[in-house]
Coordinates of C-alpha atoms in Angstrom, one line a residue:
Chain N
M1 CA 66.2 28.8 69.5
G2 CA 62.9 29.9 67.5
S3 CA 59.6 28.6 67.8
F4 CA 56.7 27.0 65.5
A5 CA 53.0 25.7 65.0
I6 CA 51.1 22.8 63.7
G7 CA 49.0 24.2 60.7
I8 CA 46.0 22.1 59.9
D9 CA 44.1 22.9 55.9
L10 CA 40.7 21.1 56.7
G11 CA 39.5 20.7 53.3
G12 CA 36.7 19.0 52.0
T13 CA 38.5 16.4 49.9
T14 CA 42.0 16.6 51.7
V15 CA 43.2 17.2 55.6
K16 CA 46.7 19.0 55.4
A17 CA 49.1 19.2 58.1
G18 CA 52.1 20.6 58.6
I19 CA 54.9 22.3 60.9
V20 CA 55.4 25.9 60.2
A21 CA 58.2 27.9 61.6
E22 CA 58.7 31.5 62.2
S23 CA 60.1 32.8 59.1
G24 CA 56.8 31.0 57.8
A25 CA 58.5 27.6 56.5
I26 CA 56.6 24.2 56.0
L27 CA 59.1 22.0 57.9
A28 CA 56.9 18.6 57.1
Q29 CA 54.0 18.3 56.0
H30 CA 51.2 15.5 56.1
S31 CA 47.9 14.6 54.3
L32 CA 45.0 12.5 54.1
D33 CA 41.7 11.9 52.3
A34 CA 39.1 13.8 54.0
H35 CA 36.3 12.1 55.6
A36 CA 33.9 14.4 54.8
D37 CA 30.6 12.3 54.9
R38 CA 31.4 10.7 58.5
G39 CA 30.7 13.5 60.6
P40 CA 32.7 15.4 62.9
E41 CA 33.9 12.8 65.2
A42 CA 35.4 11.3 62.7
V43 CA 37.4 14.4 60.9
L44 CA 38.3 14.7 64.8
S45 CA 40.2 11.7 64.6
Q46 CA 42.2 12.4 61.4
I47 CA 42.9 15.7 62.4
L48 CA 44.4 14.2 66.2
S49 CA 46.1 11.4 63.7
A50 CA 47.7 14.0 61.4
I51 CA 48.9 16.3 64.3
G52 CA 50.4 12.7 66.0
T53 CA 52.4 11.9 62.7
L54 CA 53.9 15.6 62.6
R55 CA 54.7 15.6 66.4
E56 CA 56.8 12.0 66.0
H57 CA 60.0 14.1 64.6
P58 CA 59.5 17.2 66.0
P59 CA 61.6 20.5 64.9
V60 CA 64.0 21.9 67.6
G61 CA 62.7 24.9 69.6
E62 CA 58.9 25.4 71.2
C63 CA 55.8 24.6 69.5
A64 CA 53.3 27.7 70.1
G65 CA 49.8 25.7 69.8
I66 CA 47.9 24.5 66.9
G67 CA 46.3 26.2 64.3
I68 CA 43.3 25.1 62.2
G69 CA 41.2 26.6 58.7
A70 CA 38.4 25.1 58.7
P71 CA 35.1 26.0 56.0
G72 CA 32.2 27.3 57.2
V73 CA 31.6 30.0 60.1
V74 CA 33.7 29.6 62.7
S75 CA 32.7 31.1 65.9
L76 CA 34.6 34.1 66.9
D77 CA 36.0 32.6 70.1
G78 CA 37.8 30.4 67.4
D79 CA 36.6 27.2 68.8
T80 CA 33.4 26.2 67.0
V81 CA 33.0 25.2 63.1
R82 CA 29.5 25.8 61.8
H83 CA 27.6 24.2 59.2
P84 CA 31.0 23.6 57.1
P85 CA 29.8 23.5 53.4
N86 CA 31.3 19.6 51.7
F87 CA 30.7 18.0 55.2
S88 CA 27.7 16.2 56.1
G89 CA 26.4 15.4 59.7
W90 CA 28.3 18.4 61.4
G91 CA 26.0 21.2 62.6
E92 CA 28.0 22.8 65.2
F93 CA 31.0 21.4 66.8
A94 CA 33.5 23.2 69.2
L95 CA 36.8 21.7 67.2
A96 CA 39.3 23.6 68.9
S97 CA 38.3 22.7 72.5
A98 CA 38.2 18.9 71.1
V99 CA 41.5 18.9 69.9
A100 CA 42.8 20.6 73.3
R101 CA 41.6 17.6 75.2
A102 CA 44.1 15.8 73.1
Y103 CA 46.7 18.4 72.7
P104 CA 46.6 21.2 75.8
G105 CA 48.3 24.4 74.6
R106 CA 46.7 26.2 72.6
V107 CA 44.5 25.5 69.9
R108 CA 42.3 28.0 67.3
V109 CA 40.4 27.8 64.6
E110 CA 39.6 30.0 61.6
N111 CA 37.7 30.2 58.5
D112 CA 39.9 28.8 56.1
A113 CA 39.5 31.6 53.6
N114 CA 40.5 33.9 56.4
A115 CA 43.5 31.4 57.6
A116 CA 44.9 31.8 53.9
A117 CA 44.6 35.5 54.0
L118 CA 46.4 35.3 57.2
A119 CA 48.9 33.7 55.6
E120 CA 49.4 36.0 52.6
A121 CA 49.3 38.9 54.9
R122 CA 52.1 37.7 57.1
Y123 CA 54.1 35.8 54.7
G124 CA 53.3 36.5 50.9
A125 CA 52.0 38.7 48.6
G126 CA 50.0 41.1 50.8
K127 CA 53.7 41.5 53.2
E128 CA 54.0 45.7 52.2
H129 CA 50.2 46.0 52.5
R130 CA 48.5 46.4 55.9
D131 CA 45.0 46.5 54.7
F132 CA 43.9 44.7 52.0
L133 CA 40.9 42.5 50.3
F134 CA 41.7 38.7 49.7
V135 CA 39.9 36.7 46.6
I136 CA 40.2 33.2 46.4
W137 CA 39.4 32.8 43.0
G138 CA 38.7 28.9 42.2
T139 CA 35.4 26.5 42.1
G140 CA 33.3 29.2 44.1
V141 CA 34.7 33.1 44.9
G142 CA 35.3 33.7 48.6
G143 CA 37.7 35.4 50.2
G144 CA 38.5 37.1 53.5
I145 CA 40.1 41.0 54.9
I146 CA 42.6 42.2 56.0
L147 CA 42.9 45.3 58.3
D148 CA 45.7 46.5 60.3
G149 CA 47.2 43.1 59.3
K150 CA 44.5 41.2 61.1
I151 CA 41.7 39.4 60.1
F152 CA 38.7 41.6 59.6
H153 CA 35.5 39.1 60.9
G154 CA 32.4 41.2 60.8
A155 CA 29.6 40.8 63.8
S156 CA 30.1 37.2 64.0
G157 CA 33.1 36.0 61.9
G158 CA 31.4 35.5 58.1
A159 CA 32.7 38.8 56.6
G160 CA 34.3 38.6 53.2
E161 CA 32.1 37.0 51.2
I162 CA 32.8 38.6 48.3
G163 CA 31.1 35.9 46.0
H164 CA 27.8 37.0 46.5
M165 CA 27.8 40.1 45.9
S166 CA 25.5 40.8 43.2
I167 CA 26.5 42.2 39.7
D168 CA 23.0 42.2 38.0
K169 CA 19.8 42.5 39.9
S170 CA 18.3 40.8 37.0
G171 CA 21.3 38.2 36.8
P172 CA 21.3 34.3 36.9
R173 CA 20.1 32.8 40.2
C174 CA 22.8 31.5 42.3
N175 CA 22.6 28.8 44.9
C176 CA 22.6 31.3 47.4
G177 CA 19.0 32.3 46.5
N178 CA 20.4 35.7 45.3
L179 CA 20.2 36.9 41.9
G180 CA 23.5 37.8 39.6
C181 CA 26.2 36.9 42.4
V182 CA 29.9 37.5 41.1
E183 CA 30.4 33.9 42.0
S184 CA 27.7 32.7 39.3
Y185 CA 29.7 34.4 36.4
V186 CA 33.4 33.8 37.3
G187 CA 33.6 31.0 39.8
G188 CA 35.2 27.4 38.2
R189 CA 32.4 25.6 37.7
Y190 CA 30.3 28.1 36.1
L191 CA 33.2 29.6 34.0
S192 CA 33.6 25.8 32.9
A193 CA 29.7 25.5 32.0
R194 CA 29.3 28.5 30.3
T195 CA 32.1 27.8 27.6
A196 CA 30.7 24.2 27.5
E197 CA 27.4 26.0 26.7
L198 CA 29.0 28.8 23.9
L199 CA 30.8 26.1 22.2
A200 CA 27.8 23.8 21.6
R201 CA 25.9 26.9 20.4
M202 CA 28.4 27.7 17.3
P203 CA 29.5 24.0 16.4
E204 CA 31.7 25.7 13.5
A205 CA 34.2 27.7 16.0
G206 CA 33.9 24.9 18.2
R207 CA 35.6 22.4 15.7
H208 CA 38.6 24.9 15.7
S209 CA 38.5 25.3 19.3
A210 CA 41.7 25.0 21.2
I211 CA 39.8 25.1 24.5
L212 CA 38.1 21.1 23.3
R213 CA 41.1 19.9 21.8
L214 CA 42.9 20.8 25.5
S215 CA 40.2 19.2 26.8
G216 CA 40.4 15.6 24.6
G217 CA 37.5 16.6 22.4
D218 CA 35.4 16.5 25.7
V219 CA 33.1 19.4 26.5
R220 CA 32.5 17.9 30.1
K221 CA 35.9 18.2 30.8
I222 CA 36.5 22.1 30.2
E223 CA 38.1 23.2 33.1
P224 CA 39.4 27.2 33.7
A225 CA 43.3 26.1 33.6
T226 CA 42.3 24.6 29.9
I227 CA 40.5 27.9 28.6
A228 CA 43.5 29.8 30.0
R229 CA 46.0 27.1 28.0
A230 CA 44.3 28.3 24.9
A231 CA 44.0 31.8 25.5
L232 CA 48.4 31.2 25.5
E233 CA 48.0 29.5 22.4
G234 CA 46.1 32.2 20.6
D235 CA 42.6 30.9 20.8
A236 CA 40.4 34.1 20.2
L237 CA 37.4 33.1 21.8
A238 CA 39.2 31.8 25.2
R239 CA 41.1 34.9 25.9
E240 CA 37.5 36.5 25.4
I241 CA 36.4 34.3 28.0
M242 CA 38.8 34.9 30.4
E243 CA 39.3 38.7 30.0
E244 CA 35.3 38.9 30.6
A245 CA 35.8 36.8 34.0
G246 CA 38.7 39.3 35.0
S247 CA 36.7 42.2 34.2
L248 CA 33.4 40.8 36.0
L249 CA 35.3 39.7 39.0
G250 CA 36.7 43.4 38.8
V251 CA 33.0 44.9 39.2
A252 CA 32.4 43.1 42.3
L253 CA 35.8 43.8 43.8
A254 CA 35.2 47.6 42.9
S255 CA 32.1 47.9 44.9
A256 CA 34.0 46.0 47.8
L257 CA 37.1 48.4 47.7
N258 CA 34.5 51.1 47.8
I259 CA 32.5 50.2 50.6
L260 CA 35.6 49.2 52.8
D261 CA 37.8 51.6 51.6
L262 CA 40.4 49.3 50.6
D263 CA 43.0 49.9 47.0
V264 CA 44.7 46.5 47.1
A265 CA 43.1 42.8 46.2
V266 CA 45.3 40.1 46.1
I267 CA 43.8 36.9 44.0
G268 CA 44.8 33.5 45.4
G269 CA 42.7 30.4 44.6
G270 CA 43.0 28.0 41.5
I271 CA 41.9 30.4 38.7
S272 CA 44.4 33.4 40.0
A273 CA 47.4 30.9 38.4
S274 CA 45.9 32.1 34.7
P275 CA 48.0 34.1 32.6
Q276 CA 48.8 37.8 33.5
F277 CA 46.3 39.2 31.0
V278 CA 43.5 37.9 33.3
L279 CA 44.6 39.4 36.1
D280 CA 45.1 43.1 33.7
A281 CA 41.3 42.7 33.1
V282 CA 40.7 42.5 36.9
L283 CA 42.6 45.8 37.8
E284 CA 41.7 47.1 34.4
S285 CA 37.8 46.7 35.5
I286 CA 38.4 48.2 39.0
R287 CA 40.0 51.3 37.5
S288 CA 37.5 51.9 35.7
R289 CA 34.7 51.8 38.3
V290 CA 36.0 52.4 42.0
L291 CA 35.8 55.6 43.1
E292 CA 38.3 58.8 42.2
A293 CA 39.7 58.7 45.6
H294 CA 40.9 54.9 44.8
R295 CA 42.2 55.0 41.2
P296 CA 45.5 55.5 41.7
H297 CA 46.2 53.6 44.3
V298 CA 44.6 50.3 43.1
K299 CA 46.5 47.2 43.2
V300 CA 46.0 43.7 42.0
L301 CA 48.3 41.3 43.0
R302 CA 48.4 37.4 42.5
A303 CA 48.7 35.6 45.7
A304 CA 52.1 34.2 46.4
L305 CA 51.7 31.1 49.1
G306 CA 49.5 28.9 46.0
N307 CA 47.7 26.0 48.4
T308 CA 50.4 26.5 51.5
A309 CA 48.8 29.1 52.6
G310 CA 46.0 27.1 54.4
I311 CA 48.4 25.5 56.7
I312 CA 51.0 28.1 56.9
G313 CA 47.8 30.7 57.8
A314 CA 46.6 28.4 60.5
A315 CA 49.9 27.9 62.3
S316 CA 49.8 31.4 62.0
L317 CA 46.6 31.8 64.4
V318 CA 48.3 30.8 66.9
M319 CA 52.0 32.0 66.2
Chain G
M1 CA 26.9 67.6 87.6
G2 CA 26.8 66.3 83.8
S3 CA 28.7 67.1 80.9
F4 CA 27.8 68.5 77.9
A5 CA 29.3 68.8 74.5
I6 CA 29.5 71.2 71.2
G7 CA 28.7 69.3 67.9
I8 CA 28.6 71.0 64.5
D9 CA 27.2 69.6 61.4
L10 CA 28.9 71.0 58.3
G11 CA 26.5 70.9 55.7
G12 CA 26.9 72.7 51.7
T13 CA 23.7 74.6 53.1
T14 CA 23.5 74.8 56.4
V15 CA 26.2 74.9 59.4
K16 CA 24.4 73.6 62.4
A17 CA 26.0 74.1 66.2
G18 CA 24.3 72.3 69.0
I19 CA 25.2 72.2 72.6
V20 CA 24.5 68.3 73.2
A21 CA 23.5 66.8 76.8
E22 CA 25.5 63.1 78.0
S23 CA 21.9 62.2 77.5
G24 CA 22.0 63.1 73.8
A25 CA 19.6 65.7 74.2
I26 CA 20.1 69.0 72.3
L27 CA 20.0 71.7 74.8
A28 CA 20.6 75.1 72.9
Q29 CA 20.7 75.0 68.6
H30 CA 22.5 77.5 66.2
S31 CA 22.2 77.7 62.5
L32 CA 24.0 79.4 60.1
D33 CA 23.9 79.7 55.8
A34 CA 27.1 78.0 54.9
H35 CA 29.6 79.8 52.8
A36 CA 30.6 76.6 51.1
D37 CA 31.6 78.9 48.1
R38 CA 34.3 81.0 49.7
G39 CA 37.1 78.2 50.9
P40 CA 37.7 76.6 54.5
E41 CA 39.0 79.9 56.4
A42 CA 35.5 81.1 55.8
V43 CA 33.9 77.9 56.6
L44 CA 36.0 78.0 59.8
S45 CA 35.3 81.4 61.1
Q46 CA 31.8 80.7 60.7
I47 CA 31.9 77.4 63.2
L48 CA 34.2 79.7 65.0
S49 CA 30.9 81.9 65.0
A50 CA 28.6 79.8 65.9
I51 CA 30.5 77.7 68.8
G52 CA 31.2 81.6 70.1
T53 CA 27.3 82.1 69.9
L54 CA 26.8 78.8 71.9
R55 CA 29.1 79.4 74.5
E56 CA 27.5 82.9 75.7
H57 CA 24.9 80.7 77.5
P58 CA 26.3 77.5 78.3
P59 CA 24.6 74.9 80.2
V60 CA 25.5 74.1 84.2
G61 CA 28.4 71.1 83.5
E62 CA 31.8 70.6 82.3
C63 CA 32.4 70.7 78.3
A64 CA 34.2 67.5 77.3
G65 CA 35.0 69.2 74.0
I66 CA 34.1 70.1 70.1
G67 CA 32.7 67.4 67.8
I68 CA 32.6 68.1 64.0
G69 CA 31.2 66.3 61.4
A70 CA 32.1 66.8 57.7
P71 CA 31.8 65.8 54.3
G72 CA 34.3 64.4 52.3
V73 CA 36.9 61.9 53.6
V74 CA 38.4 62.7 57.1
S75 CA 41.5 61.6 57.8
L76 CA 42.2 58.9 60.7
D77 CA 43.2 61.2 63.4
G78 CA 40.5 63.3 63.2
D79 CA 41.9 66.4 62.2
T80 CA 41.9 66.8 58.1
V81 CA 38.9 67.4 56.0
R82 CA 40.0 66.3 52.5
H83 CA 37.8 67.5 49.1
P84 CA 34.3 68.1 50.7
P85 CA 32.0 67.7 47.7
N86 CA 29.8 71.2 47.3
F87 CA 32.6 73.0 48.9
S88 CA 35.1 75.0 46.7
G89 CA 38.3 75.9 46.9
W90 CA 39.0 73.6 49.8
G91 CA 41.4 71.0 49.2
E92 CA 42.9 69.3 52.2
F93 CA 42.3 71.6 55.9
A94 CA 43.0 70.6 59.2
L95 CA 39.9 71.9 60.7
A96 CA 40.4 70.2 63.9
S97 CA 43.8 72.2 64.9
A98 CA 42.5 74.9 63.5
V99 CA 39.2 75.3 65.9
A100 CA 41.4 74.2 68.5
R101 CA 43.8 77.1 68.4
A102 CA 40.6 79.1 68.7
Y103 CA 38.9 76.7 71.3
P104 CA 41.7 75.0 73.3
G105 CA 40.5 71.0 74.3
R106 CA 39.3 68.5 72.7
V107 CA 38.0 68.7 68.8
R108 CA 37.7 65.9 66.4
V109 CA 36.0 65.8 63.2
E110 CA 34.8 63.2 61.3
N111 CA 33.0 62.5 58.3
D112 CA 29.1 63.5 58.8
A113 CA 27.7 60.2 57.5
N114 CA 29.7 58.4 59.9
A115 CA 29.0 61.0 62.8
A116 CA 25.1 60.3 61.9
A117 CA 25.6 56.5 62.3
L118 CA 27.1 57.4 65.8
A119 CA 24.5 59.3 66.9
E120 CA 22.1 56.4 66.0
A121 CA 24.0 54.0 67.4
R122 CA 24.7 55.8 71.2
Y123 CA 20.9 57.0 71.1
G124 CA 18.7 56.3 68.3
A125 CA 17.7 53.4 66.3
G126 CA 20.8 51.0 66.5
K127 CA 20.8 51.3 70.3
E128 CA 19.9 47.8 70.9
H129 CA 22.5 46.8 68.1
R130 CA 25.9 46.4 68.6
D131 CA 26.4 46.0 64.9
F132 CA 24.9 47.5 61.9
L133 CA 25.2 49.1 58.2
F134 CA 23.9 52.7 58.5
V135 CA 22.2 54.1 55.2
I136 CA 21.8 57.8 54.3
W137 CA 19.0 57.5 51.7
G138 CA 18.6 61.2 50.3
T139 CA 19.6 63.0 47.5
G140 CA 22.2 60.6 46.9
V141 CA 22.8 57.6 49.1
G142 CA 25.9 57.5 51.7
G143 CA 26.4 55.4 55.0
G144 CA 28.5 54.3 57.7
I145 CA 29.2 51.5 59.5
I146 CA 29.2 50.4 63.1
L147 CA 30.8 47.6 64.7
D148 CA 30.5 47.0 68.0
G149 CA 29.4 50.5 68.7
K150 CA 32.3 52.3 67.1
I151 CA 32.5 53.4 63.9
F152 CA 34.6 51.2 61.2
H153 CA 36.9 53.7 59.3
G154 CA 38.0 51.1 56.7
A155 CA 41.9 51.4 55.8
S156 CA 41.7 55.4 55.5
G157 CA 38.8 56.7 56.6
G158 CA 36.3 56.2 53.8
A159 CA 34.5 53.4 54.8
G160 CA 30.7 53.0 54.2
E161 CA 30.6 53.8 50.5
I162 CA 27.4 51.7 49.7
G163 CA 25.7 53.9 47.3
H164 CA 28.5 53.4 44.6
M165 CA 27.9 49.4 44.9
S166 CA 27.2 48.5 41.3
I167 CA 23.3 46.8 41.4
D168 CA 23.8 46.2 37.4
K169 CA 27.5 45.6 35.2
S170 CA 25.8 47.3 32.4
G171 CA 23.6 49.9 33.9
P172 CA 23.6 53.9 33.6
R173 CA 26.6 55.7 33.8
C174 CA 27.1 57.2 37.6
N175 CA 28.7 60.7 38.4
C176 CA 31.0 59.0 40.0
G177 CA 32.1 57.2 36.4
N178 CA 31.1 53.4 37.3
L179 CA 27.8 51.8 35.6
G180 CA 24.9 51.0 37.5
C181 CA 25.7 52.0 41.1
V182 CA 22.6 51.9 43.5
E183 CA 22.7 55.9 44.0
S184 CA 21.9 56.2 40.2
Y185 CA 18.7 54.4 40.9
V186 CA 17.3 55.2 43.9
G187 CA 19.1 58.7 44.7
G188 CA 16.5 61.2 45.2
R189 CA 17.5 63.3 42.1
Y190 CA 17.7 59.8 40.3
L191 CA 14.1 59.1 41.5
S192 CA 12.5 62.2 40.2
A193 CA 14.3 62.5 37.3
R194 CA 13.2 59.0 36.3
T195 CA 9.7 59.8 37.4
A196 CA 9.3 62.9 35.5
E197 CA 10.6 60.6 32.3
L198 CA 8.4 58.4 33.0
L199 CA 4.9 60.6 33.3
A200 CA 6.5 62.7 30.0
R201 CA 6.5 59.1 28.1
M202 CA 2.9 58.3 29.5
P203 CA 0.4 61.4 28.9
E204 CA -2.4 59.8 29.8
A205 CA -1.6 58.4 32.7
G206 CA 0.0 61.8 33.5
R207 CA -2.9 63.7 33.3
H208 CA -4.4 61.9 36.1
S209 CA -1.2 61.3 38.6
A210 CA -1.1 62.4 41.9
I211 CA 2.3 62.8 41.6
L212 CA 1.9 65.6 38.8
R213 CA -1.1 67.6 40.7
L214 CA 1.1 66.9 44.5
S215 CA 4.1 68.7 42.3
G216 CA 1.8 71.6 41.4
G217 CA 1.9 70.2 37.8
D218 CA 5.6 71.3 37.3
V219 CA 7.6 67.9 36.6
R220 CA 10.7 69.7 37.1
K221 CA 9.2 69.9 41.0
I222 CA 8.9 65.7 41.4
E223 CA 10.5 65.1 44.2
P224 CA 10.9 61.4 46.5
A225 CA 8.7 63.3 49.1
T226 CA 5.6 64.0 46.6
I227 CA 6.1 60.4 45.1
A228 CA 6.0 58.7 48.3
R229 CA 2.5 61.1 49.4
A230 CA 1.3 60.1 45.9
A231 CA 1.5 56.5 47.1
L232 CA -0.3 57.1 50.0
E233 CA -3.5 58.6 48.1
G234 CA -3.7 55.4 46.1
D235 CA -1.4 56.5 43.3
A236 CA -0.5 53.4 41.5
L237 CA 2.3 54.5 39.9
A238 CA 3.8 56.0 42.3
R239 CA 3.7 53.2 44.7
E240 CA 5.1 51.2 42.1
I241 CA 8.0 53.5 41.8
M242 CA 8.8 53.7 45.6
E243 CA 8.7 49.9 46.3
E244 CA 10.8 49.5 43.0
A245 CA 13.0 52.2 44.8
G246 CA 13.3 50.1 48.1
S247 CA 14.1 46.8 46.2
L248 CA 16.4 48.1 44.5
L249 CA 18.2 49.8 47.6
G250 CA 17.9 46.3 49.2
V251 CA 20.1 44.7 46.1
A252 CA 23.1 46.5 47.4
L253 CA 22.3 46.4 51.3
A254 CA 22.0 42.2 50.4
S255 CA 25.6 42.2 49.3
A256 CA 27.2 44.8 51.8
L257 CA 25.1 42.9 54.6
N258 CA 27.3 39.7 53.4
I259 CA 30.5 41.0 52.5
L260 CA 30.7 42.9 56.3
D261 CA 28.8 40.1 58.0
L262 CA 25.8 42.2 59.1
D263 CA 22.1 41.5 60.0
V264 CA 20.4 45.0 60.6
A265 CA 20.2 48.2 58.0
V266 CA 19.4 51.3 59.9
I267 CA 17.8 53.8 57.3
G268 CA 18.2 57.7 57.8
G269 CA 18.4 60.5 55.4
G270 CA 15.1 62.5 53.5
I271 CA 13.5 59.2 51.9
S272 CA 13.6 57.7 55.0
A273 CA 10.9 59.3 56.2
S274 CA 8.7 57.2 53.0
P275 CA 5.5 55.5 54.1
Q276 CA 6.5 52.1 55.8
F277 CA 5.7 49.8 52.6
V278 CA 8.8 51.2 51.1
L279 CA 11.0 50.0 53.6
D280 CA 9.2 46.7 53.8
A281 CA 10.0 46.6 50.5
V282 CA 13.9 47.3 51.6
L283 CA 13.7 44.3 54.0
E284 CA 11.8 41.7 51.3
S285 CA 14.1 42.5 49.2
I286 CA 17.4 41.6 51.4
R287 CA 15.6 38.9 53.1
S288 CA 15.3 37.4 49.4
R289 CA 19.1 37.7 48.5
V290 CA 21.4 37.9 51.9
L291 CA 22.6 34.5 52.9
E292 CA 21.1 31.9 54.2
A293 CA 22.7 32.4 57.7
H294 CA 21.4 36.0 57.8
R295 CA 18.2 35.5 56.5
P296 CA 16.2 35.0 60.0
H297 CA 18.3 37.9 61.6
V298 CA 17.9 40.7 59.2
K299 CA 16.5 44.1 60.4
V300 CA 15.8 47.2 58.2
L301 CA 15.0 50.0 60.7
R302 CA 14.2 53.4 60.4
A303 CA 16.5 55.9 61.7
A304 CA 15.4 57.6 64.8
L305 CA 16.9 60.8 64.9
G306 CA 16.2 62.7 61.7
N307 CA 18.2 65.4 60.8
T308 CA 19.4 66.1 64.3
A309 CA 21.6 62.9 64.2
G310 CA 24.3 65.0 62.5
I311 CA 24.9 67.5 65.4
I312 CA 24.4 64.6 68.4
G313 CA 26.8 62.4 66.6
A314 CA 29.5 65.2 66.0
A315 CA 29.1 66.1 69.8
S316 CA 29.2 62.2 70.2
L317 CA 32.6 62.2 68.9
V318 CA 34.1 63.4 72.3
M319 CA 31.8 62.6 75.1

């Protein structure tokens, strides 16, 4: 008789909860729109209610506990969530203790990127690799570091912030205050804005652009997925933009692999669903930049678990 | 009765050996010109001869073993040195085993930057900090990462290569093949060359330059120490160059502190002996760039052990 665990993926828009078997399979799933603007107590009751719903029809076996992936910095003891971005009125909140008061047993919170990295390490693209850099390439750029199959936390739990590595000391100012952060070049929101700007500056090309057509003619509706689709249709500008983005991401990843002494990058997040030529551009860029000792071994892998990595990784924390 | 250990600092020009007490004090020291161009067996006999000399007058107490700091990547088991730069005909060599055959007991090899980092962690500027980034700012830029008082090795022993973080994706080509590595801006050899170039391009300023005067009028003799001295004498160009170098080093360190989740940088190496305003420029640059969570805690400390860190750190490996 196997065991299972409950995994919660706490996001700014959705609270996703699932029952996860030891095999990594999701046996049941339940989602709620997150009350991210109502403070930690409101989110806590959403989490408790989702757990309650899942426990109405428990699978056969023993429940190993409850794991939660949350945005922001999570204390090293797996209890407190600090200033999660996109959640208001939060400050610091001892989330695991609060959940354990309602459901006694093992409860552990982890940063959401780290949880997803752990899922890829145990069940996904990182299964064959003890050590890798996990990259979340979506609206922003985040990450997690897996060493010897375990999450590497750094000194206080915040390690893996690869989005805020500067790739140009005189580059554009990022939200974080730094100049030239890789996120401000290749994060989805910046990629969309830069493409819109580019098209606005070249009205003739714009008129024939597959990017614009696929966005219904509205530059505000350009998304990385639209650009990628246009590239697949043969749109040269779209291909150039996505290849350049892959190449720029590779600049930061090469520095990260150098300093961490890693050979493998597993790329997840929305933009990782881009066509293979984008991931090839990432790999080529890393290969041309990383230290010679790494060059023959460098791998860029697409994450395998998609947006279930959060739930699976959260459950993995207690399994 | 305390114990002691023998520490060897293997460099491209000098083999330094010492007897180090548990307190970190060097009780005896012996140096040889390194036969770096004669292959590993020749270097091995130098090491054995240095150990022999030190053991002629051993201190009171028990010898805990022999530690060796070596350039290049060292295997995680502390035995094999791979392709040490500036040593020819080396390849891979199981140095610890070879030394242990002559002197049975505990013998351990570690990368030299990591050994120096460990010395600063136990006896130097990092004593009060469990976690820090150690930076060697000299001819090149290297480093080591101390987490929880121990060396962080990464996947295969090469972690801490902060010199080859790119701070400008389109910057000058570094020896390593990458573009815009921070080493190619602030490494001593580049700093000297850029200063020489700068002076050549402005002959009027050059004539009154304290840098040139302190270098005996020979641009090929410009060294970071000369530039720093000229800055202290009030030479504006010299001050600008050294401040800019500190600031550029800070760009890479901010990225490194972000990804590793660290607050403290301990700076050693020849250029760390520069006047305080240079280290202040490093700190200011990091502070203006690092993620907000780190900003109030960031510290830049000057390494305390100077060029004895290698011997002390090597001995620490076995104490």
